[in-house]
XYZ file of N, CA and C in Angstrom:
249
model
N -1.175 -35.668 -20.377
C -2.052 -36.244 -19.355
C -1.203 -36.083 -18.162
N 0.318 -36.198 -18.017
C 1.056 -35.761 -16.954
C 0.803 -34.176 -16.693
N 1.014 -33.582 -17.474
C 0.723 -32.056 -17.246
C -0.416 -31.704 -16.626
N -1.785 -32.277 -17.136
C -2.957 -32.062 -16.052
C -2.584 -32.688 -14.732
N -2.324 -33.806 -14.466
C -1.822 -33.952 -12.998
C -1.106 -32.947 -12.384
N 0.067 -32.558 -13.138
C 1.025 -31.811 -12.249
C -0.110 -30.247 -12.090
N -0.576 -29.831 -12.888
C -1.188 -28.651 -12.807
C -2.111 -28.717 -11.455
N -2.624 -30.136 -11.652
C -3.996 -29.841 -10.561
C -3.153 -30.077 -9.344
N -2.062 -30.760 -9.186
C -1.467 -30.773 -7.920
C -0.663 -29.762 -7.293
N -0.575 -29.022 -8.140
C 0.079 -27.523 -7.941
C -0.837 -26.719 -7.418
N -2.204 -26.633 -8.251
C -3.339 -25.774 -7.845
C -3.567 -26.178 -6.705
N -3.902 -27.447 -6.219
C -4.102 -28.208 -5.062
C -3.247 -27.329 -3.579
N -1.680 -27.431 -4.069
C -0.740 -26.954 -2.977
C -0.924 -25.777 -2.756
N -1.144 -24.773 -3.925
C -1.445 -23.353 -3.826
C -2.517 -22.847 -3.143
N -3.704 -23.663 -3.302
C -4.991 -23.432 -2.434
C -4.582 -23.750 -1.009
N -4.002 -24.943 -0.860
C -3.813 -25.219 0.694
C -3.000 -24.235 1.384
N -1.984 -23.693 0.979
C -1.083 -22.756 1.715
C -1.119 -21.269 1.237
N -2.322 -21.043 0.790
C -2.716 -19.669 0.500
C -2.831 -18.504 1.521
N -3.113 -18.815 2.649
C -3.154 -18.030 3.955
C -1.702 -18.106 4.619
N -0.715 -18.904 4.179
C 0.400 -19.242 4.840
C 1.168 -17.471 5.060
N 1.832 -17.501 6.121
C 2.937 -16.216 5.920
C 3.752 -15.969 5.131
N 4.440 -17.241 4.629
C 5.686 -17.356 3.800
C 5.014 -17.196 2.219
N 3.500 -17.199 1.919
C 3.245 -17.032 0.750
C 3.199 -15.865 0.217
N 3.398 -15.642 -0.908
C 3.672 -14.421 -1.606
C 2.042 -13.826 -1.976
N 2.343 -12.516 -1.864
C 0.869 -11.764 -1.830
C 0.547 -11.796 -3.433
N -0.808 -11.839 -3.490
C -1.368 -11.386 -4.990
C -1.005 -10.380 -5.692
N -0.615 -9.225 -5.028
C 0.092 -7.976 -5.742
C 1.695 -7.834 -4.800
N 2.560 -7.476 -5.992
C 3.831 -6.855 -5.200
C 3.768 -5.407 -4.765
N 4.693 -5.177 -3.470
C 4.744 -4.073 -3.025
C 4.777 -2.935 -4.155
N 5.705 -3.082 -5.146
C 5.752 -2.237 -6.148
C 4.668 -1.776 -6.901
N 3.762 -2.894 -7.213
C 2.575 -2.814 -7.812
C 1.307 -1.783 -6.813
N 1.498 -2.238 -5.487
C 0.707 -1.369 -4.591
C 1.218 -0.106 -4.700
N 2.297 0.164 -4.470
C 3.153 1.697 -4.205
C 2.604 2.304 -5.677
N 2.813 1.785 -6.767
C 2.396 2.613 -8.161
C 1.032 2.923 -8.063
N 0.099 1.924 -7.587
C -1.225 2.338 -7.388
C -1.519 3.431 -6.605
N -0.812 3.369 -5.736
C -1.017 4.607 -4.623
C -0.366 5.846 -5.045
N 0.603 5.862 -5.834
C 1.172 7.181 -6.327
C 0.245 7.562 -7.455
N -0.354 6.744 -8.148
C -1.412 7.166 -9.351
C -2.316 7.807 -8.453
N -2.716 7.284 -7.377
C -4.014 7.547 -6.564
C -3.776 9.150 -6.044
N -2.619 9.310 -5.572
C -2.178 10.255 -4.997
C -2.100 11.595 -5.883
N -1.837 11.271 -7.182
C -1.432 12.074 -8.272
C -2.601 12.848 -8.749
N -3.605 12.267 -8.270
C -5.190 12.840 -8.790
C -5.602 13.737 -7.350
N -4.891 13.468 -6.392
C -5.374 14.123 -4.952
C -5.329 15.538 -5.054
N -6.249 16.347 -4.575
C -6.501 17.765 -4.827
C -5.717 18.255 -3.394
N -4.741 18.835 -3.550
C -4.220 19.557 -2.624
C -2.576 20.000 -2.796
N -2.233 20.611 -1.635
C -0.694 20.923 -1.897
C 0.239 19.686 -1.934
N 1.399 19.912 -2.464
C 2.383 18.901 -2.252
C 2.423 18.277 -1.242
N 2.737 19.009 0.048
C 2.752 18.412 1.342
C 1.537 17.798 1.455
N 0.349 18.227 1.476
C -1.038 17.446 1.710
C -0.815 15.898 0.556
N -0.468 16.120 -0.402
C -0.176 14.889 -1.135
C 0.550 13.826 -0.598
N 1.773 14.223 -0.017
C 2.526 13.633 0.737
C 2.095 12.963 1.848
N 1.397 13.773 2.610
C 0.662 13.296 3.733
C -0.598 12.133 3.347
N -1.182 12.300 2.369
C -2.081 11.501 2.017
C -1.578 10.090 1.466
N -0.414 10.387 0.896
C 0.413 8.917 0.434
C 0.899 8.311 1.605
N 1.513 9.030 2.885
C 1.950 8.326 4.055
C 0.622 7.497 4.344
N -0.563 8.324 4.498
C -1.608 7.701 5.329
C -1.985 6.488 4.400
N -2.150 6.293 3.179
C -2.696 5.459 2.193
C -1.567 4.335 2.389
N -0.331 4.510 2.624
C 0.654 3.373 2.760
C 0.403 2.575 4.193
N 0.241 3.398 5.333
C 0.096 3.007 6.510
C -1.480 2.516 6.758
N -2.462 2.631 5.739
C -3.802 2.278 6.060
C -4.433 3.013 6.871
N -4.088 4.483 6.836
C -4.954 5.326 7.702
C -5.720 6.244 6.923
N -6.944 6.600 7.284
C -8.132 7.371 6.475
C -7.449 8.950 6.766
N -7.098 9.284 5.395
C -6.476 10.789 5.625
C -7.623 11.686 5.766
N -8.619 11.180 5.340
C -9.998 12.247 5.589
C -10.460 12.578 6.859
N -9.869 11.481 7.591
C -10.229 11.501 9.227
C -9.206 12.101 10.007
N -7.966 12.435 9.480
C -7.115 13.100 10.475
C -7.620 14.438 10.908
N -7.412 14.771 12.304
C -7.537 15.962 12.897
C -6.752 16.947 12.390
N -6.751 18.064 12.824
C -5.930 19.117 12.428
C -4.474 18.791 13.163
N -4.660 18.511 14.318
C -3.622 18.316 15.353
C -2.891 17.085 14.247
N -3.563 15.956 14.078
C -2.829 14.629 13.756
C -1.956 15.109 12.433
N -2.763 16.114 11.469
C -2.203 16.437 10.188
C -0.817 17.155 10.348
N -1.000 18.200 11.253
C 0.449 18.964 11.772
C 1.476 18.095 12.187
N 1.022 17.206 13.160
C 2.308 16.142 13.647
C 2.850 15.330 12.528
N 2.048 14.890 11.316
C 2.307 14.153 10.153
C 3.247 14.979 9.576
N 2.897 16.127 9.423
C 3.843 17.190 8.517
C 5.161 17.333 9.196
N 4.981 17.658 10.479
C 6.099 18.096 11.368
C 7.150 16.587 11.167
N 6.707 15.508 11.359
C 7.592 14.526 11.247
C 8.064 14.258 9.703
N 7.393 14.610 8.829
C 7.887 14.557 7.364
C 8.885 15.626 7.134
N 8.767 16.733 7.707
C 9.594 17.897 7.740
C 10.987 17.651 8.320
N 11.024 17.005 9.546
C 11.957 16.618 9.966
C 12.746 15.442 9.651
N 12.065 14.537 8.723
C 12.613 13.636 8.184
C 13.548 13.879 7.278
N 13.111 14.906 6.371
C 13.591 15.092 4.810
C 14.943 16.322 5.296
N 14.662 16.809 6.412
C 15.667 18.007 6.753
C 17.064 17.380 7.136
């Protein structure tokens, strides 16, 4: 009986603080990165295009809407970062 009460209290507390900035997200960053890496592994393109697609995915940018200039700038930043 006490366990039921405690469970109800915990559920209520979680519901009340679900949107707090200190609350843990439903998925971890590692889980999100793993999912993104799996998605990009199926991406058709060169390794550089795959890297750009991953960056865009992690930053919330629609890769398919990048202009040629934006893609070149992204690739240039990546190349200067790894150099």
